[in-house]
């Protein structure tokens, strides 16, 4: 129903932020809303956005746990984890496993598409592509695959690909992505001032 003060069905955005989190509310407002259309906001949509925020946090926790369990990383893999978030070409050269190379290519294509959508102000398409890719491909397929063969190189690729995805989600989910960026890179600076991922 359309919100109206006379009907008394106006939703207080601060209450939604309190219940679902600021990032989830922002993401729900963008997701599925085509340019020029009226916003359709529902509680299931807000709940789905909250679960997606939680998913991002759980992926970051998994990567942190893997980092601790691996032997001390070489300078080469540490360098890749940090620099490749803004330069996918370096990551392509670094990946040694065929599956890792395939996923680097997939993320590379996604970066090109998302960048083009952002340039054209198609934020709904950005949110939909990232949601589908992060949850149903990256988390459900790639992470499950890399769990079985985790080594220094695969970890560096996994970490870097997630940092790239995290960077692309930042305009819509600034708080959780910034916190994840700081945890995974041990950086004191904000993700807001980092370069956009480049292909």
PDB file of N, CA, C and O in Angstrom, residues 19-91:
ATOM      1  N   UNK A  19      16.236  -2.126  13.452  1.00  0.00           N
ATOM      2  CA  UNK A  19      15.853  -3.525  13.378  1.00  0.00           C
ATOM      3  C   UNK A  19      16.710  -4.337  12.397  1.00  0.00           C
ATOM      4  O   UNK A  19      17.087  -5.466  12.688  1.00  0.00           O
ATOM      5  N   UNK A  20      17.006  -3.760  11.222  1.00  0.00           N
ATOM      6  CA  UNK A  20      17.679  -4.524  10.169  1.00  0.00           C
ATOM      7  C   UNK A  20      19.123  -4.099   9.911  1.00  0.00           C
ATOM      8  O   UNK A  20      19.868  -4.833   9.268  1.00  0.00           O
ATOM      9  N   UNK A  21      19.503  -2.910  10.349  1.00  0.00           N
ATOM     10  CA  UNK A  21      20.850  -2.392  10.082  1.00  0.00           C
ATOM     11  C   UNK A  21      20.825  -1.424   8.909  1.00  0.00           C
ATOM     12  O   UNK A  21      20.042  -1.596   7.964  1.00  0.00           O
ATOM     13  N   UNK A  22      21.682  -0.415   8.958  1.00  0.00           N
ATOM     14  CA  UNK A  22      21.696   0.634   7.927  1.00  0.00           C
ATOM     15  C   UNK A  22      22.031   0.085   6.548  1.00  0.00           C
ATOM     16  O   UNK A  22      21.409   0.450   5.546  1.00  0.00           O
ATOM     17  N   UNK A  23      23.007  -0.821   6.476  1.00  0.00           N
ATOM     18  CA  UNK A  23      23.407  -1.373   5.177  1.00  0.00           C
ATOM     19  C   UNK A  23      22.288  -2.194   4.544  1.00  0.00           C
ATOM     20  O   UNK A  23      22.061  -2.135   3.337  1.00  0.00           O
ATOM     21  N   UNK A  24      21.589  -2.974   5.358  1.00  0.00           N
ATOM     22  CA  UNK A  24      20.489  -3.795   4.840  1.00  0.00           C
ATOM     23  C   UNK A  24      19.368  -2.916   4.300  1.00  0.00           C
ATOM     24  O   UNK A  24      18.801  -3.200   3.244  1.00  0.00           O
ATOM     25  N   UNK A  25      19.049  -1.827   5.000  1.00  0.00           N
ATOM     26  CA  UNK A  25      17.992  -0.913   4.539  1.00  0.00           C
ATOM     27  C   UNK A  25      18.410  -0.242   3.235  1.00  0.00           C
ATOM     28  O   UNK A  25      17.629  -0.163   2.282  1.00  0.00           O
ATOM     29  N   UNK A  26      19.645   0.218   3.169  1.00  0.00           N
ATOM     30  CA  UNK A  26      20.140   0.843   1.934  1.00  0.00           C
ATOM     31  C   UNK A  26      20.072  -0.133   0.760  1.00  0.00           C
ATOM     32  O   UNK A  26      19.625   0.211  -0.328  1.00  0.00           O
ATOM     33  N   UNK A  27      20.534  -1.363   0.997  1.00  0.00           N
ATOM     34  CA  UNK A  27      20.559  -2.358  -0.072  1.00  0.00           C
ATOM     35  C   UNK A  27      19.139  -2.703  -0.523  1.00  0.00           C
ATOM     36  O   UNK A  27      18.870  -2.815  -1.723  1.00  0.00           O
ATOM     37  N   UNK A  28      18.223  -2.850   0.431  1.00  0.00           N
ATOM     38  CA  UNK A  28      16.830  -3.186   0.096  1.00  0.00           C
ATOM     39  C   UNK A  28      16.164  -2.077  -0.712  1.00  0.00           C
ATOM     40  O   UNK A  28      15.334  -2.349  -1.584  1.00  0.00           O
ATOM     41  N   UNK A  29      16.533  -0.831  -0.443  1.00  0.00           N
ATOM     42  CA  UNK A  29      15.951   0.301  -1.183  1.00  0.00           C
ATOM     43  C   UNK A  29      16.422   0.323  -2.637  1.00  0.00           C
ATOM     44  O   UNK A  29      15.712   0.799  -3.518  1.00  0.00           O
ATOM     45  N   UNK A  30      17.623  -0.174  -2.891  1.00  0.00           N
ATOM     46  CA  UNK A  30      18.177  -0.153  -4.246  1.00  0.00           C
ATOM     47  C   UNK A  30      17.791  -1.410  -5.023  1.00  0.00           C
ATOM     48  O   UNK A  30      17.467  -1.351  -6.205  1.00  0.00           O
ATOM     49  N   UNK A  31      17.810  -2.558  -4.339  1.00  0.00           N
ATOM     50  CA  UNK A  31      17.602  -3.861  -5.000  1.00  0.00           C
ATOM     51  C   UNK A  31      16.209  -3.938  -5.636  1.00  0.00           C
ATOM     52  O   UNK A  31      15.194  -3.701  -4.997  1.00  0.00           O
ATOM     53  N   UNK A  32      16.172  -4.245  -6.923  1.00  0.00           N
ATOM     54  CA  UNK A  32      14.904  -4.462  -7.616  1.00  0.00           C
ATOM     55  C   UNK A  32      14.109  -3.208  -7.921  1.00  0.00           C
ATOM     56  O   UNK A  32      12.939  -3.278  -8.274  1.00  0.00           O
ATOM     57  N   UNK A  33      14.749  -2.044  -7.799  1.00  0.00           N
ATOM     58  CA  UNK A  33      14.046  -0.792  -8.072  1.00  0.00           C
ATOM     59  C   UNK A  33      14.624  -0.157  -9.329  1.00  0.00           C
ATOM     60  O   UNK A  33      15.691   0.441  -9.293  1.00  0.00           O
ATOM     61  N   UNK A  34      13.909  -0.303 -10.432  1.00  0.00           N
ATOM     62  CA  UNK A  34      14.377   0.252 -11.707  1.00  0.00           C
ATOM     63  C   UNK A  34      14.280   1.775 -11.692  1.00  0.00           C
ATOM     64  O   UNK A  34      13.434   2.354 -11.007  1.00  0.00           O
ATOM     65  N   UNK A  35      15.162   2.401 -12.464  1.00  0.00           N
ATOM     66  CA  UNK A  35      15.212   3.862 -12.549  1.00  0.00           C
ATOM     67  C   UNK A  35      13.853   4.425 -12.974  1.00  0.00           C
ATOM     68  O   UNK A  35      13.262   3.977 -13.945  1.00  0.00           O
ATOM     69  N   UNK A  36      13.325   5.376 -12.187  1.00  0.00           N
ATOM     70  CA  UNK A  36      12.060   6.026 -12.524  1.00  0.00           C
ATOM     71  C   UNK A  36      10.828   5.324 -11.987  1.00  0.00           C
ATOM     72  O   UNK A  36       9.724   5.862 -12.082  1.00  0.00           O
ATOM     73  N   UNK A  37      10.992   4.128 -11.417  1.00  0.00           N
ATOM     74  CA  UNK A  37       9.838   3.397 -10.869  1.00  0.00           C
ATOM     75  C   UNK A  37       9.628   3.712  -9.399  1.00  0.00           C
ATOM     76  O   UNK A  37      10.562   4.109  -8.697  1.00  0.00           O
ATOM     77  N   UNK A  38       8.409   3.500  -8.919  1.00  0.00           N
ATOM     78  CA  UNK A  38       8.133   3.649  -7.496  1.00  0.00           C
ATOM     79  C   UNK A  38       8.810   2.515  -6.730  1.00  0.00           C
ATOM     80  O   UNK A  38       8.939   1.398  -7.238  1.00  0.00           O
ATOM     81  N   UNK A  39       9.203   2.815  -5.520  1.00  0.00           N
ATOM     82  CA  UNK A  39       9.859   1.835  -4.668  1.00  0.00           C
ATOM     83  C   UNK A  39       8.828   0.884  -4.063  1.00  0.00           C
ATOM     84  O   UNK A  39       7.809   1.326  -3.550  1.00  0.00           O
ATOM     85  N   UNK A  40       9.091  -0.403  -4.147  1.00  0.00           N
ATOM     86  CA  UNK A  40       8.259  -1.396  -3.465  1.00  0.00           C
ATOM     87  C   UNK A  40       9.116  -1.969  -2.341  1.00  0.00           C
ATOM     88  O   UNK A  40      10.038  -2.743  -2.587  1.00  0.00           O
ATOM     89  N   UNK A  41       8.817  -1.555  -1.128  1.00  0.00           N
ATOM     90  CA  UNK A  41       9.607  -1.989   0.029  1.00  0.00           C
ATOM     91  C   UNK A  41       8.756  -2.902   0.896  1.00  0.00           C
ATOM     92  O   UNK A  41       7.631  -2.557   1.241  1.00  0.00           O
ATOM     93  N   UNK A  42       9.288  -4.070   1.218  1.00  0.00           N
ATOM     94  CA  UNK A  42       8.542  -5.015   2.049  1.00  0.00           C
ATOM     95  C   UNK A  42       9.462  -5.567   3.130  1.00  0.00           C
ATOM     96  O   UNK A  42      10.688  -5.532   2.993  1.00  0.00           O
ATOM     97  N   UNK A  43       8.849  -6.115   4.170  1.00  0.00           N
ATOM     98  CA  UNK A  43       9.652  -6.684   5.250  1.00  0.00           C
ATOM     99  C   UNK A  43      10.448  -7.909   4.797  1.00  0.00           C
ATOM    100  O   UNK A  43      11.596  -8.073   5.214  1.00  0.00           O
ATOM    101  N   UNK A  44       9.890  -8.778   3.933  1.00  0.00           N
ATOM    102  CA  UNK A  44      10.727  -9.885   3.425  1.00  0.00           C
ATOM    103  C   UNK A  44      11.961  -9.397   2.654  1.00  0.00           C
ATOM    104  O   UNK A  44      13.026 -10.003   2.725  1.00  0.00           O
ATOM    105  N   UNK A  45      11.814  -8.294   1.929  1.00  0.00           N
ATOM    106  CA  UNK A  45      12.944  -7.728   1.183  1.00  0.00           C
ATOM    107  C   UNK A  45      14.014  -7.206   2.146  1.00  0.00           C
ATOM    108  O   UNK A  45      15.211  -7.407   1.941  1.00  0.00           O
ATOM    109  N   UNK A  46      13.579  -6.559   3.212  1.00  0.00           N
ATOM    110  CA  UNK A  46      14.508  -6.072   4.230  1.00  0.00           C
ATOM    111  C   UNK A  46      15.206  -7.242   4.925  1.00  0.00           C
ATOM    112  O   UNK A  46      16.415  -7.189   5.192  1.00  0.00           O
ATOM    113  N   UNK A  47      14.450  -8.298   5.196  1.00  0.00           N
ATOM    114  CA  UNK A  47      15.027  -9.478   5.849  1.00  0.00           C
ATOM    115  C   UNK A  47      16.055 -10.148   4.942  1.00  0.00           C
ATOM    116  O   UNK A  47      17.112 -10.585   5.404  1.00  0.00           O
ATOM    117  N   UNK A  48      15.762 -10.221   3.640  1.00  0.00           N
ATOM    118  CA  UNK A  48      16.711 -10.804   2.682  1.00  0.00           C
ATOM    119  C   UNK A  48      17.991  -9.983   2.629  1.00  0.00           C
ATOM    120  O   UNK A  48      19.101 -10.532   2.569  1.00  0.00           O
ATOM    121  N   UNK A  49      17.863  -8.657   2.673  1.00  0.00           N
ATOM    122  CA  UNK A  49      19.044  -7.779   2.665  1.00  0.00           C
ATOM    123  C   UNK A  49      19.856  -7.949   3.949  1.00  0.00           C
ATOM    124  O   UNK A  49      21.090  -7.928   3.920  1.00  0.00           O
ATOM    125  N   UNK A  50      19.168  -8.144   5.070  1.00  0.00           N
ATOM    126  CA  UNK A  50      19.866  -8.366   6.337  1.00  0.00           C
ATOM    127  C   UNK A  50      20.639  -9.683   6.296  1.00  0.00           C
ATOM    128  O   UNK A  50      21.793  -9.766   6.733  1.00  0.00           O
ATOM    129  N   UNK A  51      20.021 -10.714   5.713  1.00  0.00           N
ATOM    130  CA  UNK A  51      20.702 -12.018   5.599  1.00  0.00           C
ATOM    131  C   UNK A  51      21.911 -11.916   4.661  1.00  0.00           C
ATOM    132  O   UNK A  51      22.934 -12.560   4.888  1.00  0.00           O
ATOM    133  N   UNK A  52      21.792 -11.105   3.619  1.00  0.00           N
ATOM    134  CA  UNK A  52      22.913 -10.918   2.697  1.00  0.00           C
ATOM    135  C   UNK A  52      24.078 -10.218   3.404  1.00  0.00           C
ATOM    136  O   UNK A  52      25.245 -10.603   3.223  1.00  0.00           O
ATOM    137  N   UNK A  53      23.770  -9.227   4.213  1.00  0.00           N
ATOM    138  CA  UNK A  53      24.800  -8.537   5.001  1.00  0.00           C
ATOM    139  C   UNK A  53      25.510  -9.542   5.908  1.00  0.00           C
ATOM    140  O   UNK A  53      26.743  -9.538   6.031  1.00  0.00           O
ATOM    141  N   UNK A  54      24.724 -10.402   6.529  1.00  0.00           N
ATOM    142  CA  UNK A  54      25.263 -11.436   7.403  1.00  0.00           C
ATOM    143  C   UNK A  54      26.158 -12.406   6.626  1.00  0.00           C
ATOM    144  O   UNK A  54      27.193 -12.849   7.120  1.00  0.00           O
ATOM    145  N   UNK A  55      25.754 -12.726   5.404  1.00  0.00           N
ATOM    146  CA  UNK A  55      26.522 -13.632   4.545  1.00  0.00           C
ATOM    147  C   UNK A  55      27.911 -13.047   4.256  1.00  0.00           C
ATOM    148  O   UNK A  55      28.922 -13.757   4.308  1.00  0.00           O
ATOM    149  N   UNK A  56      27.945 -11.761   3.937  1.00  0.00           N
ATOM    150  CA  UNK A  56      29.228 -11.091   3.679  1.00  0.00           C
ATOM    151  C   UNK A  56      30.147 -11.211   4.896  1.00  0.00           C
ATOM    152  O   UNK A  56      31.337 -11.498   4.767  1.00  0.00           O
ATOM    153  N   UNK A  57      29.571 -10.971   6.055  1.00  0.00           N
ATOM    154  CA  UNK A  57      30.354 -11.027   7.292  1.00  0.00           C
ATOM    155  C   UNK A  57      30.883 -12.438   7.533  1.00  0.00           C
ATOM    156  O   UNK A  57      32.031 -12.634   7.932  1.00  0.00           O
ATOM    157  N   UNK A  58      30.046 -13.452   7.252  1.00  0.00           N
ATOM    158  CA  UNK A  58      30.467 -14.846   7.446  1.00  0.00           C
ATOM    159  C   UNK A  58      31.567 -15.251   6.472  1.00  0.00           C
ATOM    160  O   UNK A  58      32.466 -16.021   6.833  1.00  0.00           O
ATOM    161  N   UNK A  59      31.499 -14.752   5.234  1.00  0.00           N
ATOM    162  CA  UNK A  59      32.576 -15.033   4.267  1.00  0.00           C
ATOM    163  C   UNK A  59      33.888 -14.440   4.773  1.00  0.00           C
ATOM    164  O   UNK A  59      34.942 -15.080   4.735  1.00  0.00           O
ATOM    165  N   UNK A  60      33.811 -13.212   5.278  1.00  0.00           N
ATOM    166  CA  UNK A  60      35.010 -12.552   5.809  1.00  0.00           C
ATOM    167  C   UNK A  60      35.575 -13.330   6.996  1.00  0.00           C
ATOM    168  O   UNK A  60      36.803 -13.494   7.125  1.00  0.00           O
ATOM    169  N   UNK A  61      34.709 -13.837   7.854  1.00  0.00           N
ATOM    170  CA  UNK A  61      35.157 -14.633   9.006  1.00  0.00           C
ATOM    171  C   UNK A  61      35.827 -15.928   8.550  1.00  0.00           C
ATOM    172  O   UNK A  61      36.851 -16.345   9.094  1.00  0.00           O
ATOM    173  N   UNK A  62      35.247 -16.557   7.534  1.00  0.00           N
ATOM    174  CA  UNK A  62      35.841 -17.791   6.992  1.00  0.00           C
ATOM    175  C   UNK A  62      37.248 -17.515   6.459  1.00  0.00           C
ATOM    176  O   UNK A  62      38.184 -18.275   6.726  1.00  0.00           O
ATOM    177  N   UNK A  63      37.398 -16.425   5.716  1.00  0.00           N
ATOM    178  CA  UNK A  63      38.710 -16.081   5.145  1.00  0.00           C
ATOM    179  C   UNK A  63      39.712 -15.797   6.264  1.00  0.00           C
ATOM    180  O   UNK A  63      40.866 -16.241   6.213  1.00  0.00           O
ATOM    181  N   UNK A  64      39.275 -15.103   7.299  1.00  0.00           N
ATOM    182  CA  UNK A  64      40.153 -14.798   8.435  1.00  0.00           C
ATOM    183  C   UNK A  64      40.602 -16.089   9.126  1.00  0.00           C
ATOM    184  O   UNK A  64      41.768 -16.232   9.493  1.00  0.00           O
ATOM    185  N   UNK A  65      39.671 -17.044   9.294  1.00  0.00           N
ATOM    186  CA  UNK A  65      40.004 -18.324   9.925  1.00  0.00           C
ATOM    187  C   UNK A  65      41.002 -19.110   9.084  1.00  0.00           C
ATOM    188  O   UNK A  65      41.922 -19.738   9.613  1.00  0.00           O
ATOM    189  N   UNK A  66      40.838 -19.078   7.757  1.00  0.00           N
ATOM    190  CA  UNK A  66      41.768 -19.776   6.867  1.00  0.00           C
ATOM    191  C   UNK A  66      43.158 -19.157   6.923  1.00  0.00           C
ATOM    192  O   UNK A  66      44.167 -19.850   6.862  1.00  0.00           O
ATOM    193  N   UNK A  67      43.188 -17.837   7.055  1.00  0.00           N
ATOM    194  CA  UNK A  67      44.465 -17.118   7.117  1.00  0.00           C
ATOM    195  C   UNK A  67      45.264 -17.567   8.338  1.00  0.00           C
ATOM    196  O   UNK A  67      46.471 -17.761   8.267  1.00  0.00           O
ATOM    197  N   UNK A  68      44.563 -17.763   9.440  1.00  0.00           N
ATOM    198  CA  UNK A  68      45.222 -18.177  10.683  1.00  0.00           C
ATOM    199  C   UNK A  68      45.723 -19.614  10.571  1.00  0.00           C
ATOM    200  O   UNK A  68      46.806 -19.950  11.051  1.00  0.00           O
ATOM    201  N   UNK A  69      44.941 -20.492   9.900  1.00  0.00           N
ATOM    202  CA  UNK A  69      45.304 -21.909   9.847  1.00  0.00           C
ATOM    203  C   UNK A  69      46.385 -22.242   8.813  1.00  0.00           C
ATOM    204  O   UNK A  69      47.004 -23.293   8.875  1.00  0.00           O
ATOM    205  N   UNK A  70      46.617 -21.342   7.855  1.00  0.00           N
ATOM    206  CA  UNK A  70      47.654 -21.586   6.845  1.00  0.00           C
ATOM    207  C   UNK A  70      49.038 -21.319   7.416  1.00  0.00           C
ATOM    208  O   UNK A  70      49.187 -20.511   8.335  1.00  0.00           O
ATOM    209  N   UNK A  71      50.058 -21.953   6.844  1.00  0.00           N
ATOM    210  CA  UNK A  71      51.426 -21.596   7.230  1.00  0.00           C
ATOM    211  C   UNK A  71      51.683 -20.129   6.896  1.00  0.00           C
ATOM    212  O   UNK A  71      50.966 -19.547   6.074  1.00  0.00           O
ATOM    213  N   UNK A  72      52.698 -19.554   7.494  1.00  0.00           N
ATOM    214  CA  UNK A  72      53.012 -18.145   7.228  1.00  0.00           C
ATOM    215  C   UNK A  72      53.155 -17.917   5.727  1.00  0.00           C
ATOM    216  O   UNK A  72      53.870 -18.623   5.045  1.00  0.00           O
ATOM    217  N   UNK A  73      52.407 -16.894   5.253  1.00  0.00           N
ATOM    218  CA  UNK A  73      52.404 -16.638   3.812  1.00  0.00           C
ATOM    219  C   UNK A  73      53.717 -16.039   3.333  1.00  0.00           C
ATOM    220  O   UNK A  73      54.381 -15.313   4.052  1.00  0.00           O
ATOM    221  N   UNK A  74      54.046 -16.368   2.100  1.00  0.00           N
ATOM    222  CA  UNK A  74      55.238 -15.794   1.505  1.00  0.00           C
ATOM    223  C   UNK A  74      54.973 -14.340   1.153  1.00  0.00           C
ATOM    224  O   UNK A  74      53.836 -13.898   1.095  1.00  0.00           O
ATOM    225  N   UNK A  75      56.038 -13.608   0.893  1.00  0.00           N
ATOM    226  CA  UNK A  75      55.882 -12.202   0.498  1.00  0.00           C
ATOM    227  C   UNK A  75      55.075 -12.090  -0.787  1.00  0.00           C
ATOM    228  O   UNK A  75      54.302 -11.168  -0.965  1.00  0.00           O
ATOM    229  N   UNK A  76      55.234 -13.072  -1.685  1.00  0.00           N
ATOM    230  CA  UNK A  76      54.546 -13.017  -2.969  1.00  0.00           C
ATOM    231  C   UNK A  76      53.024 -13.075  -2.784  1.00  0.00           C
ATOM    232  O   UNK A  76      52.290 -12.308  -3.357  1.00  0.00           O
ATOM    233  N   UNK A  77      52.535 -14.016  -1.943  1.00  0.00           N
ATOM    234  CA  UNK A  77      51.092 -14.147  -1.774  1.00  0.00           C
ATOM    235  C   UNK A  77      50.525 -12.975  -0.992  1.00  0.00           C
ATOM    236  O   UNK A  77      49.420 -12.536  -1.238  1.00  0.00           O
ATOM    237  N   UNK A  78      51.280 -12.461  -0.014  1.00  0.00           N
ATOM    238  CA  UNK A  78      50.811 -11.288   0.722  1.00  0.00           C
ATOM    239  C   UNK A  78      50.672 -10.104  -0.224  1.00  0.00           C
ATOM    240  O   UNK A  78      49.694  -9.372  -0.178  1.00  0.00           O
ATOM    241  N   UNK A  79      51.649  -9.932  -1.094  1.00  0.00           N
ATOM    242  CA  UNK A  79      51.603  -8.832  -2.062  1.00  0.00           C
ATOM    243  C   UNK A  79      50.392  -8.970  -2.972  1.00  0.00           C
ATOM    244  O   UNK A  79      49.685  -8.020  -3.235  1.00  0.00           O
ATOM    245  N   UNK A  80      50.097 -10.203  -3.409  1.00  0.00           N
ATOM    246  CA  UNK A  80      48.959 -10.427  -4.300  1.00  0.00           C
ATOM    247  C   UNK A  80      47.652 -10.098  -3.604  1.00  0.00           C
ATOM    248  O   UNK A  80      46.763  -9.488  -4.188  1.00  0.00           O
ATOM    249  N   UNK A  81      47.520 -10.490  -2.336  1.00  0.00           N
ATOM    250  CA  UNK A  81      46.278 -10.250  -1.609  1.00  0.00           C
ATOM    251  C   UNK A  81      45.967  -8.767  -1.510  1.00  0.00           C
ATOM    252  O   UNK A  81      44.813  -8.370  -1.497  1.00  0.00           O
ATOM    253  N   UNK A  82      47.001  -7.958  -1.443  1.00  0.00           N
ATOM    254  CA  UNK A  82      46.785  -6.528  -1.242  1.00  0.00           C
ATOM    255  C   UNK A  82      46.648  -5.787  -2.573  1.00  0.00           C
ATOM    256  O   UNK A  82      45.702  -5.063  -2.789  1.00  0.00           O
ATOM    257  N   UNK A  83      47.560  -6.013  -3.502  1.00  0.00           N
ATOM    258  CA  UNK A  83      47.554  -5.201  -4.719  1.00  0.00           C
ATOM    259  C   UNK A  83      46.476  -5.608  -5.711  1.00  0.00           C
ATOM    260  O   UNK A  83      45.966  -4.771  -6.434  1.00  0.00           O
ATOM    261  N   UNK A  84      46.109  -6.885  -5.732  1.00  0.00           N
ATOM    262  CA  UNK A  84      45.211  -7.337  -6.790  1.00  0.00           C
ATOM    263  C   UNK A  84      43.773  -6.896  -6.602  1.00  0.00           C
ATOM    264  O   UNK A  84      42.976  -7.030  -7.506  1.00  0.00           O
ATOM    265  N   UNK A  85      43.428  -6.363  -5.435  1.00  0.00           N
ATOM    266  CA  UNK A  85      42.051  -5.906  -5.270  1.00  0.00           C
ATOM    267  C   UNK A  85      41.743  -4.752  -6.228  1.00  0.00           C
ATOM    268  O   UNK A  85      40.583  -4.515  -6.566  1.00  0.00           O
ATOM    269  N   UNK A  86      42.764  -4.052  -6.671  1.00  0.00           N
ATOM    270  CA  UNK A  86      42.544  -2.959  -7.616  1.00  0.00           C
ATOM    271  C   UNK A  86      43.120  -3.238  -8.998  1.00  0.00           C
ATOM    272  O   UNK A  86      43.056  -2.396  -9.866  1.00  0.00           O
ATOM    273  N   UNK A  87      43.689  -4.402  -9.197  1.00  0.00           N
ATOM    274  CA  UNK A  87      44.246  -4.739 -10.500  1.00  0.00           C
ATOM    275  C   UNK A  87      44.095  -6.235 -10.736  1.00  0.00           C
ATOM    276  O   UNK A  87      44.914  -7.038 -10.297  1.00  0.00           O
ATOM    277  N   UNK A  88      43.030  -6.614 -11.427  1.00  0.00           N
ATOM    278  CA  UNK A  88      42.726  -8.028 -11.628  1.00  0.00           C
ATOM    279  C   UNK A  88      43.751  -8.689 -12.549  1.00  0.00           C
ATOM    280  O   UNK A  88      43.980  -9.888 -12.464  1.00  0.00           O
ATOM    281  N   UNK A  89      44.379  -7.924 -13.403  1.00  0.00           N
ATOM    282  CA  UNK A  89      45.384  -8.494 -14.311  1.00  0.00           C
ATOM    283  C   UNK A  89      46.537  -9.133 -13.536  1.00  0.00           C
ATOM    284  O   UNK A  89      47.051 -10.176 -13.920  1.00  0.00           O
ATOM    285  N   UNK A  90      46.951  -8.513 -12.442  1.00  0.00           N
ATOM    286  CA  UNK A  90      48.014  -9.089 -11.608  1.00  0.00           C
ATOM    287  C   UNK A  90      47.555 -10.413 -11.016  1.00  0.00           C
ATOM    288  O   UNK A  90      48.326 -11.359 -10.899  1.00  0.00           O
ATOM    289  N   UNK A  91      46.283 -10.475 -10.664  1.00  0.00           N
ATOM    290  CA  UNK A  91      45.730 -11.687 -10.069  1.00  0.00           C
ATOM    291  C   UNK A  91      45.660 -12.820 -11.088  1.00  0.00           C
ATOM    292  O   UNK A  91      45.877 -13.975 -10.752  1.00  0.00           O
TER     293      UNK A  91
END
